[in-house]
């Protein structure tokens, strides 16, 4: 499919990622749409995530949500969490609201809307179906070395050499014209 967000990245083993709210290949629910960006009923609520089976070399995790179909030429980063300890294997629903909702030491990077939090789906009306890649990246380092001022794209660049596993849920969203 066009705009493959993993094209050119190291191939690594996958592991299991589940959510009560997001089903792989399914539609995002209205709470995972963006009220911040004006979607009626959108709540900008990050979904619950749980993962298992990460490689033994995992020292930490990063979590991202990315829309490669956004009409920007570079996609749109909706969420990026860094420095999740290796013993953390779940995030509760709403954990994307602030750093206070994350385990100690973990933090949000600013999304492409400029907020250090989860921002929900907001595909332009009539633009068609967009894909949203929720990814847990298993890293072979405790800290990939990004500052809280880094961008999610810089996180991707920095952690590429340290990824030992990747768990993915892909959901879709569309707003009719």
CSV table of N, CA, C and O in Angstrom, one decimal, residues 35-127:
chain,number,residue,atom,x,y,z
A,35,UNK,N,-11.5,16.2,19.0
A,35,UNK,CA,-12.3,17.4,19.3
A,35,UNK,C,-11.5,18.7,19.2
A,35,UNK,O,-11.9,19.7,18.8
A,36,UNK,N,-10.2,18.6,19.6
A,36,UNK,CA,-9.3,19.7,19.5
A,36,UNK,C,-9.2,20.2,18.0
A,36,UNK,O,-9.2,21.5,17.8
A,37,UNK,N,-9.3,19.4,17.1
A,37,UNK,CA,-9.3,19.8,15.6
A,37,UNK,C,-10.7,19.9,15.1
A,37,UNK,O,-10.9,19.9,13.9
A,38,UNK,N,-11.7,19.9,15.9
A,38,UNK,CA,-13.1,20.3,15.5
A,38,UNK,C,-13.9,19.1,15.0
A,38,UNK,O,-15.0,19.4,14.5
A,39,UNK,N,-13.6,17.9,15.3
A,39,UNK,CA,-14.4,16.8,14.9
A,39,UNK,C,-15.6,16.7,15.9
A,39,UNK,O,-15.3,16.4,17.1
A,40,UNK,N,-16.8,16.8,15.5
A,40,UNK,CA,-17.9,16.8,16.5
A,40,UNK,C,-17.9,15.4,17.2
A,40,UNK,O,-17.9,14.4,16.6
A,41,UNK,N,-18.0,15.5,18.5
A,41,UNK,CA,-18.0,14.3,19.4
A,41,UNK,C,-16.6,13.7,19.6
A,41,UNK,O,-16.5,12.8,20.4
A,42,UNK,N,-15.6,14.2,18.9
A,42,UNK,CA,-14.2,13.7,19.2
A,42,UNK,C,-13.7,14.1,20.6
A,42,UNK,O,-14.1,15.2,21.1
A,43,UNK,N,-13.0,13.2,21.2
A,43,UNK,CA,-12.6,13.4,22.6
A,43,UNK,C,-11.1,13.4,22.8
A,43,UNK,O,-10.6,13.6,23.9
A,44,UNK,N,-10.3,13.1,21.7
A,44,UNK,CA,-8.8,13.0,21.9
A,44,UNK,C,-8.4,12.1,23.0
A,44,UNK,O,-7.5,12.4,23.8
A,45,UNK,N,-9.1,11.0,23.1
A,45,UNK,CA,-8.8,10.0,24.2
A,45,UNK,C,-7.9,8.9,23.6
A,45,UNK,O,-8.3,8.2,22.7
A,46,UNK,N,-6.7,8.8,24.1
A,46,UNK,CA,-5.9,7.7,23.7
A,46,UNK,C,-6.5,6.3,24.1
A,46,UNK,O,-7.1,6.2,25.1
A,47,UNK,N,-6.3,5.3,23.2
A,47,UNK,CA,-6.9,4.0,23.5
A,47,UNK,C,-6.0,3.3,24.5
A,47,UNK,O,-4.9,3.6,24.7
A,48,UNK,N,-6.6,2.3,25.2
A,48,UNK,CA,-5.9,1.4,26.0
A,48,UNK,C,-5.0,0.5,25.1
A,48,UNK,O,-5.4,0.2,24.0
A,49,UNK,N,-3.8,0.2,25.5
A,49,UNK,CA,-2.9,-0.7,24.8
A,49,UNK,C,-2.3,-1.7,25.8
A,49,UNK,O,-2.0,-1.3,26.9
A,50,UNK,N,-2.2,-2.9,25.3
A,50,UNK,CA,-1.5,-3.9,26.1
A,50,UNK,C,-0.6,-4.7,25.1
A,50,UNK,O,-1.1,-5.0,24.0
A,51,UNK,N,0.6,-5.1,25.5
A,51,UNK,CA,1.5,-5.8,24.6
A,51,UNK,C,2.2,-6.9,25.4
A,51,UNK,O,2.4,-6.9,26.6
A,52,UNK,N,2.6,-7.9,24.6
A,52,UNK,CA,3.3,-9.1,25.2
A,52,UNK,C,4.2,-9.7,24.1
A,52,UNK,O,4.0,-9.5,22.9
A,53,UNK,N,5.2,-10.5,24.6
A,53,UNK,CA,6.0,-11.2,23.6
A,53,UNK,C,7.1,-10.4,23.0
A,53,UNK,O,7.7,-10.8,22.0
A,54,UNK,N,7.5,-9.3,23.6
A,54,UNK,CA,8.6,-8.5,23.1
A,54,UNK,C,9.9,-9.2,23.2
A,54,UNK,O,10.0,-10.1,24.1
A,55,UNK,N,10.9,-8.9,22.4
A,55,UNK,CA,12.1,-9.6,22.5
A,55,UNK,C,12.8,-9.5,23.8
A,55,UNK,O,12.7,-8.4,24.5
A,56,UNK,N,13.6,-10.5,24.2
A,56,UNK,CA,14.3,-10.4,25.5
A,56,UNK,C,15.2,-9.3,25.6
A,56,UNK,O,15.5,-8.8,26.7
A,57,UNK,N,15.8,-8.8,24.5
A,57,UNK,CA,16.7,-7.6,24.5
A,57,UNK,C,16.1,-6.3,24.8
A,57,UNK,O,16.8,-5.3,24.9
A,58,UNK,N,14.7,-6.3,25.0
A,58,UNK,CA,14.0,-5.0,25.2
A,58,UNK,C,14.4,-4.3,26.5
A,58,UNK,O,14.4,-4.9,27.5
A,59,UNK,N,14.9,-3.1,26.4
A,59,UNK,CA,15.2,-2.3,27.6
A,59,UNK,C,14.2,-1.2,27.8
A,59,UNK,O,14.1,-0.7,28.9
A,60,UNK,N,13.5,-0.8,26.8
A,60,UNK,CA,12.4,0.2,26.9
A,60,UNK,C,11.5,0.2,25.7
A,60,UNK,O,11.8,-0.6,24.8
A,61,UNK,N,10.4,1.0,25.8
A,61,UNK,CA,9.5,1.1,24.7
A,61,UNK,C,9.2,2.5,24.3
A,61,UNK,O,9.3,3.4,25.2
A,62,UNK,N,8.8,2.7,23.1
A,62,UNK,CA,8.3,4.0,22.7
A,62,UNK,C,6.9,3.6,22.0
A,62,UNK,O,6.8,2.5,21.4
A,63,UNK,N,6.0,4.5,22.1
A,63,UNK,CA,4.6,4.3,21.5
A,63,UNK,C,4.3,5.5,20.6
A,63,UNK,O,4.6,6.6,21.0
A,64,UNK,N,3.9,5.2,19.4
A,64,UNK,CA,3.5,6.2,18.5
A,64,UNK,C,2.2,5.9,17.8
A,64,UNK,O,1.8,4.8,17.7
A,65,UNK,N,1.6,7.0,17.3
A,65,UNK,CA,0.4,6.9,16.4
A,65,UNK,C,0.7,7.9,15.2
A,65,UNK,O,0.9,9.0,15.4
A,66,UNK,N,0.6,7.3,14.0
A,66,UNK,CA,1.0,8.1,12.8
A,66,UNK,C,-0.1,7.9,11.7
A,66,UNK,O,-0.5,6.7,11.5
A,67,UNK,N,-0.4,8.9,11.0
A,67,UNK,CA,-1.3,8.9,9.8
A,67,UNK,C,-0.4,9.2,8.6
A,67,UNK,O,-0.1,10.4,8.4
A,68,UNK,N,-0.1,8.2,7.8
A,68,UNK,CA,0.7,8.5,6.6
A,68,UNK,C,-0.1,9.1,5.5
A,68,UNK,O,0.5,9.5,4.5
A,69,UNK,N,-1.4,9.1,5.6
A,69,UNK,CA,-2.3,9.5,4.6
A,69,UNK,C,-2.7,11.0,4.7
A,69,UNK,O,-3.4,11.5,3.8
A,70,UNK,N,-2.2,11.7,5.7
A,70,UNK,CA,-2.6,13.1,5.9
A,70,UNK,C,-2.0,13.9,4.7
A,70,UNK,O,-0.9,13.6,4.2
A,71,UNK,N,-2.7,14.9,4.2
A,71,UNK,CA,-2.3,15.6,3.0
A,71,UNK,C,-1.3,16.7,3.4
A,71,UNK,O,-1.5,17.9,3.2
A,72,UNK,N,-0.1,16.2,3.8
A,72,UNK,CA,0.9,17.1,4.2
A,72,UNK,C,2.2,16.9,3.5
A,72,UNK,O,3.1,17.7,3.6
A,73,UNK,N,2.4,15.8,2.8
A,73,UNK,CA,3.7,15.4,2.2
A,73,UNK,C,4.6,14.7,3.2
A,73,UNK,O,5.5,14.1,2.8
A,74,UNK,N,4.2,14.7,4.5
A,74,UNK,CA,5.0,14.0,5.5
A,74,UNK,C,4.2,13.3,6.5
A,74,UNK,O,4.7,12.9,7.5
A,75,UNK,N,2.9,13.1,6.2
A,75,UNK,CA,2.0,12.5,7.2
A,75,UNK,C,1.7,13.3,8.4
A,75,UNK,O,2.0,14.5,8.3
A,76,UNK,N,1.2,12.7,9.4
A,76,UNK,CA,0.9,13.5,10.6
A,76,UNK,C,1.1,12.6,11.8
A,76,UNK,O,0.5,11.5,11.9
A,77,UNK,N,1.9,13.0,12.8
A,77,UNK,CA,2.2,12.3,14.0
A,77,UNK,C,1.1,12.8,15.0
A,77,UNK,O,1.1,13.9,15.4
A,78,UNK,N,0.3,11.8,15.5
A,78,UNK,CA,-0.7,12.1,16.5
A,78,UNK,C,-0.3,11.8,17.9
A,78,UNK,O,-0.9,12.4,18.9
A,79,UNK,N,0.8,11.0,18.1
A,79,UNK,CA,1.1,10.6,19.5
A,79,UNK,C,2.5,10.1,19.5
A,79,UNK,O,2.9,9.3,18.6
A,80,UNK,N,3.3,10.4,20.5
A,80,UNK,CA,4.6,9.8,20.7
A,80,UNK,C,4.9,9.8,22.2
A,80,UNK,O,4.9,10.9,22.8
A,81,UNK,N,5.2,8.7,22.7
A,81,UNK,CA,5.6,8.5,24.1
A,81,UNK,C,7.0,7.8,24.1
A,81,UNK,O,7.2,6.9,23.4
A,82,UNK,N,7.9,8.3,24.9
A,82,UNK,CA,9.2,7.9,25.0
A,82,UNK,C,9.6,7.4,26.4
A,82,UNK,O,9.0,7.9,27.4
A,83,UNK,N,10.6,6.5,26.5
A,83,UNK,CA,11.2,6.1,27.8
A,83,UNK,C,10.2,5.3,28.7
A,83,UNK,O,10.3,5.4,29.9
A,84,UNK,N,9.4,4.5,28.1
A,84,UNK,CA,8.6,3.5,28.9
A,84,UNK,C,9.5,2.4,29.3
A,84,UNK,O,10.1,1.7,28.5
A,85,UNK,N,9.6,2.1,30.6
A,85,UNK,CA,10.4,1.1,31.1
A,85,UNK,C,10.0,-0.3,30.5
A,85,UNK,O,8.9,-0.5,30.2
A,86,UNK,N,11.0,-1.2,30.4
A,86,UNK,CA,10.7,-2.5,29.8
A,86,UNK,C,9.7,-3.4,30.6
A,86,UNK,O,9.1,-4.3,30.1
A,87,UNK,N,9.5,-3.0,31.9
A,87,UNK,CA,8.5,-3.8,32.7
A,87,UNK,C,7.1,-3.3,32.5
A,87,UNK,O,6.1,-3.8,33.1
A,88,UNK,N,6.9,-2.2,31.8
A,88,UNK,CA,5.6,-1.6,31.5
A,88,UNK,C,5.1,-2.3,30.2
A,88,UNK,O,5.8,-2.3,29.2
A,89,UNK,N,4.0,-3.0,30.3
A,89,UNK,CA,3.4,-3.7,29.1
A,89,UNK,C,2.0,-3.3,28.8
A,89,UNK,O,1.2,-4.0,28.2
A,90,UNK,N,1.6,-2.1,29.3
A,90,UNK,CA,0.3,-1.6,29.0
A,90,UNK,C,0.2,-0.1,29.3
A,90,UNK,O,0.9,0.4,30.1
A,91,UNK,N,-0.7,0.6,28.6
A,91,UNK,CA,-1.1,1.9,28.9
A,91,UNK,C,-2.6,2.0,29.0
A,91,UNK,O,-3.3,1.4,28.1
A,92,UNK,N,-3.1,2.6,30.0
A,92,UNK,CA,-4.6,2.7,30.2
A,92,UNK,C,-5.2,3.6,29.2
A,92,UNK,O,-4.5,4.5,28.7
A,93,UNK,N,-6.5,3.5,29.0
A,93,UNK,CA,-7.2,4.5,28.2
A,93,UNK,C,-7.0,5.9,28.8
A,93,UNK,O,-7.1,6.0,30.0
A,94,UNK,N,-6.7,6.8,27.9
A,94,UNK,CA,-6.6,8.2,28.4
A,94,UNK,C,-5.1,8.5,28.9
A,94,UNK,O,-4.9,9.7,29.3
A,95,UNK,N,-4.2,7.6,28.8
A,95,UNK,CA,-2.8,7.8,29.2
A,95,UNK,C,-2.2,8.9,28.4
A,95,UNK,O,-1.2,9.5,28.8
A,96,UNK,N,-2.7,9.2,27.2
A,96,UNK,CA,-2.2,10.2,26.3
A,96,UNK,C,-2.5,11.6,26.7
A,96,UNK,O,-2.2,12.5,26.0
A,97,UNK,N,-3.2,11.8,27.8
A,97,UNK,CA,-3.7,13.2,28.1
A,97,UNK,C,-2.6,14.1,28.7
A,97,UNK,O,-2.7,15.3,28.5
A,98,UNK,N,-1.6,13.5,29.4
A,98,UNK,CA,-0.5,14.3,30.0
A,98,UNK,C,0.6,13.4,30.4
A,98,UNK,O,0.4,12.2,30.6
A,99,UNK,N,1.8,13.9,30.7
A,99,UNK,CA,2.9,13.2,31.2
A,99,UNK,C,2.5,12.6,32.6
A,99,UNK,O,3.0,11.5,33.0
A,100,UNK,N,1.6,13.2,33.3
A,100,UNK,CA,1.2,12.7,34.6
A,100,UNK,C,0.5,11.4,34.5
A,100,UNK,O,0.4,10.6,35.5
A,101,UNK,N,0.0,11.1,33.3
A,101,UNK,CA,-0.8,9.8,33.1
A,101,UNK,C,0.2,8.7,32.7
A,101,UNK,O,-0.3,7.5,32.5
A,102,UNK,N,1.5,8.9,32.6
A,102,UNK,CA,2.4,7.9,32.2
A,102,UNK,C,3.3,7.4,33.4
A,102,UNK,O,3.3,8.1,34.4
A,103,UNK,N,3.9,6.3,33.2
A,103,UNK,CA,4.8,5.8,34.2
A,103,UNK,C,5.9,6.7,34.5
A,103,UNK,O,6.3,7.5,33.6
A,104,UNK,N,6.5,6.7,35.7
A,104,UNK,CA,7.7,7.6,36.0
A,104,UNK,C,8.8,7.5,34.9
A,104,UNK,O,9.1,6.4,34.5
A,105,UNK,N,9.3,8.6,34.5
A,105,UNK,CA,10.4,8.6,33.5
A,105,UNK,C,10.0,8.7,32.1
A,105,UNK,O,10.7,9.2,31.2
A,106,UNK,N,8.7,8.3,31.8
A,106,UNK,CA,8.2,8.4,30.4
A,106,UNK,C,7.7,9.8,30.2
A,106,UNK,O,7.2,10.5,31.1
A,107,UNK,N,7.7,10.2,28.9
A,107,UNK,CA,7.1,11.5,28.6
A,107,UNK,C,6.6,11.6,27.1
A,107,UNK,O,7.0,10.7,26.3
A,108,UNK,N,5.8,12.5,26.9
A,108,UNK,CA,5.2,12.8,25.5
A,108,UNK,C,6.1,13.7,24.8
A,108,UNK,O,6.7,14.7,25.3
A,109,UNK,N,6.2,13.5,23.5
A,109,UNK,CA,6.8,14.5,22.6
A,109,UNK,C,5.6,15.2,22.0
A,109,UNK,O,4.5,14.7,21.9
A,110,UNK,N,5.8,16.4,21.5
A,110,UNK,CA,4.8,17.2,20.9
A,110,UNK,C,4.3,16.5,19.6
A,110,UNK,O,5.2,16.1,18.8
A,111,UNK,N,3.0,16.4,19.4
A,111,UNK,CA,2.5,15.8,18.1
A,111,UNK,C,2.6,16.9,17.0
A,111,UNK,O,3.1,18.0,17.3
A,112,UNK,N,2.2,16.6,15.8
A,112,UNK,CA,2.3,17.6,14.7
A,112,UNK,C,1.4,18.7,14.9
A,112,UNK,O,1.5,19.7,14.2
A,113,UNK,N,0.5,18.7,15.8
A,113,UNK,CA,-0.4,19.8,16.2
A,113,UNK,C,0.3,20.7,17.2
A,113,UNK,O,-0.3,21.8,17.6
A,114,UNK,N,1.4,20.3,17.8
A,114,UNK,CA,2.1,21.1,18.7
A,114,UNK,C,1.8,20.8,20.2
A,114,UNK,O,2.4,21.4,21.1
A,115,UNK,N,1.0,19.8,20.5
A,115,UNK,CA,0.6,19.5,21.9
A,115,UNK,C,1.3,18.3,22.3
A,115,UNK,O,1.5,17.3,21.6
A,116,UNK,N,1.8,18.3,23.6
A,116,UNK,CA,2.5,17.1,24.2
A,116,UNK,C,1.4,16.2,24.8
A,116,UNK,O,1.3,16.1,26.0
A,117,UNK,N,0.7,15.5,23.9
A,117,UNK,CA,-0.4,14.7,24.3
A,117,UNK,C,-0.9,13.9,23.1
A,117,UNK,O,-0.5,14.2,21.9
A,118,UNK,N,-1.8,13.0,23.3
A,118,UNK,CA,-2.5,12.3,22.2
A,118,UNK,C,-3.5,13.3,21.6
A,118,UNK,O,-4.2,14.0,22.3
A,119,UNK,N,-3.5,13.3,20.2
A,119,UNK,CA,-4.5,14.1,19.5
A,119,UNK,C,-5.2,13.1,18.6
A,119,UNK,O,-4.5,12.3,17.9
A,120,UNK,N,-6.5,13.0,18.6
A,120,UNK,CA,-7.2,12.0,17.8
A,120,UNK,C,-7.2,12.3,16.3
A,120,UNK,O,-6.7,13.3,15.8
A,121,UNK,N,-7.9,11.3,15.6
A,121,UNK,CA,-8.0,11.4,14.2
A,121,UNK,C,-8.8,12.6,13.7
A,121,UNK,O,-9.8,12.9,14.4
A,122,UNK,N,-8.4,13.2,12.6
A,122,UNK,CA,-9.2,14.3,12.1
A,122,UNK,C,-8.9,14.4,10.6
A,122,UNK,O,-8.4,15.4,10.1
A,123,UNK,N,-9.2,13.3,9.8
A,123,UNK,CA,-8.9,13.4,8.4
A,123,UNK,C,-9.8,14.5,7.8
A,123,UNK,O,-11.0,14.6,8.2
A,124,UNK,N,-9.3,15.2,6.8
A,124,UNK,CA,-10.2,16.3,6.2
A,124,UNK,C,-11.4,15.6,5.6
A,124,UNK,O,-11.4,14.5,5.0
A,125,UNK,N,-12.5,16.3,5.7
A,125,UNK,CA,-13.8,15.8,5.2
A,125,UNK,C,-13.7,15.6,3.7
A,125,UNK,O,-13.2,16.4,3.0
A,126,UNK,N,-14.1,14.4,3.3
A,126,UNK,CA,-14.1,14.1,1.8
A,126,UNK,C,-12.7,13.6,1.3
A,126,UNK,O,-12.6,13.3,0.1
A,127,UNK,N,-11.7,13.6,2.2
A,127,UNK,CA,-10.3,13.2,1.7
A,127,UNK,C,-10.2,11.7,1.6
A,127,UNK,O,-9.2,11.2,1.1
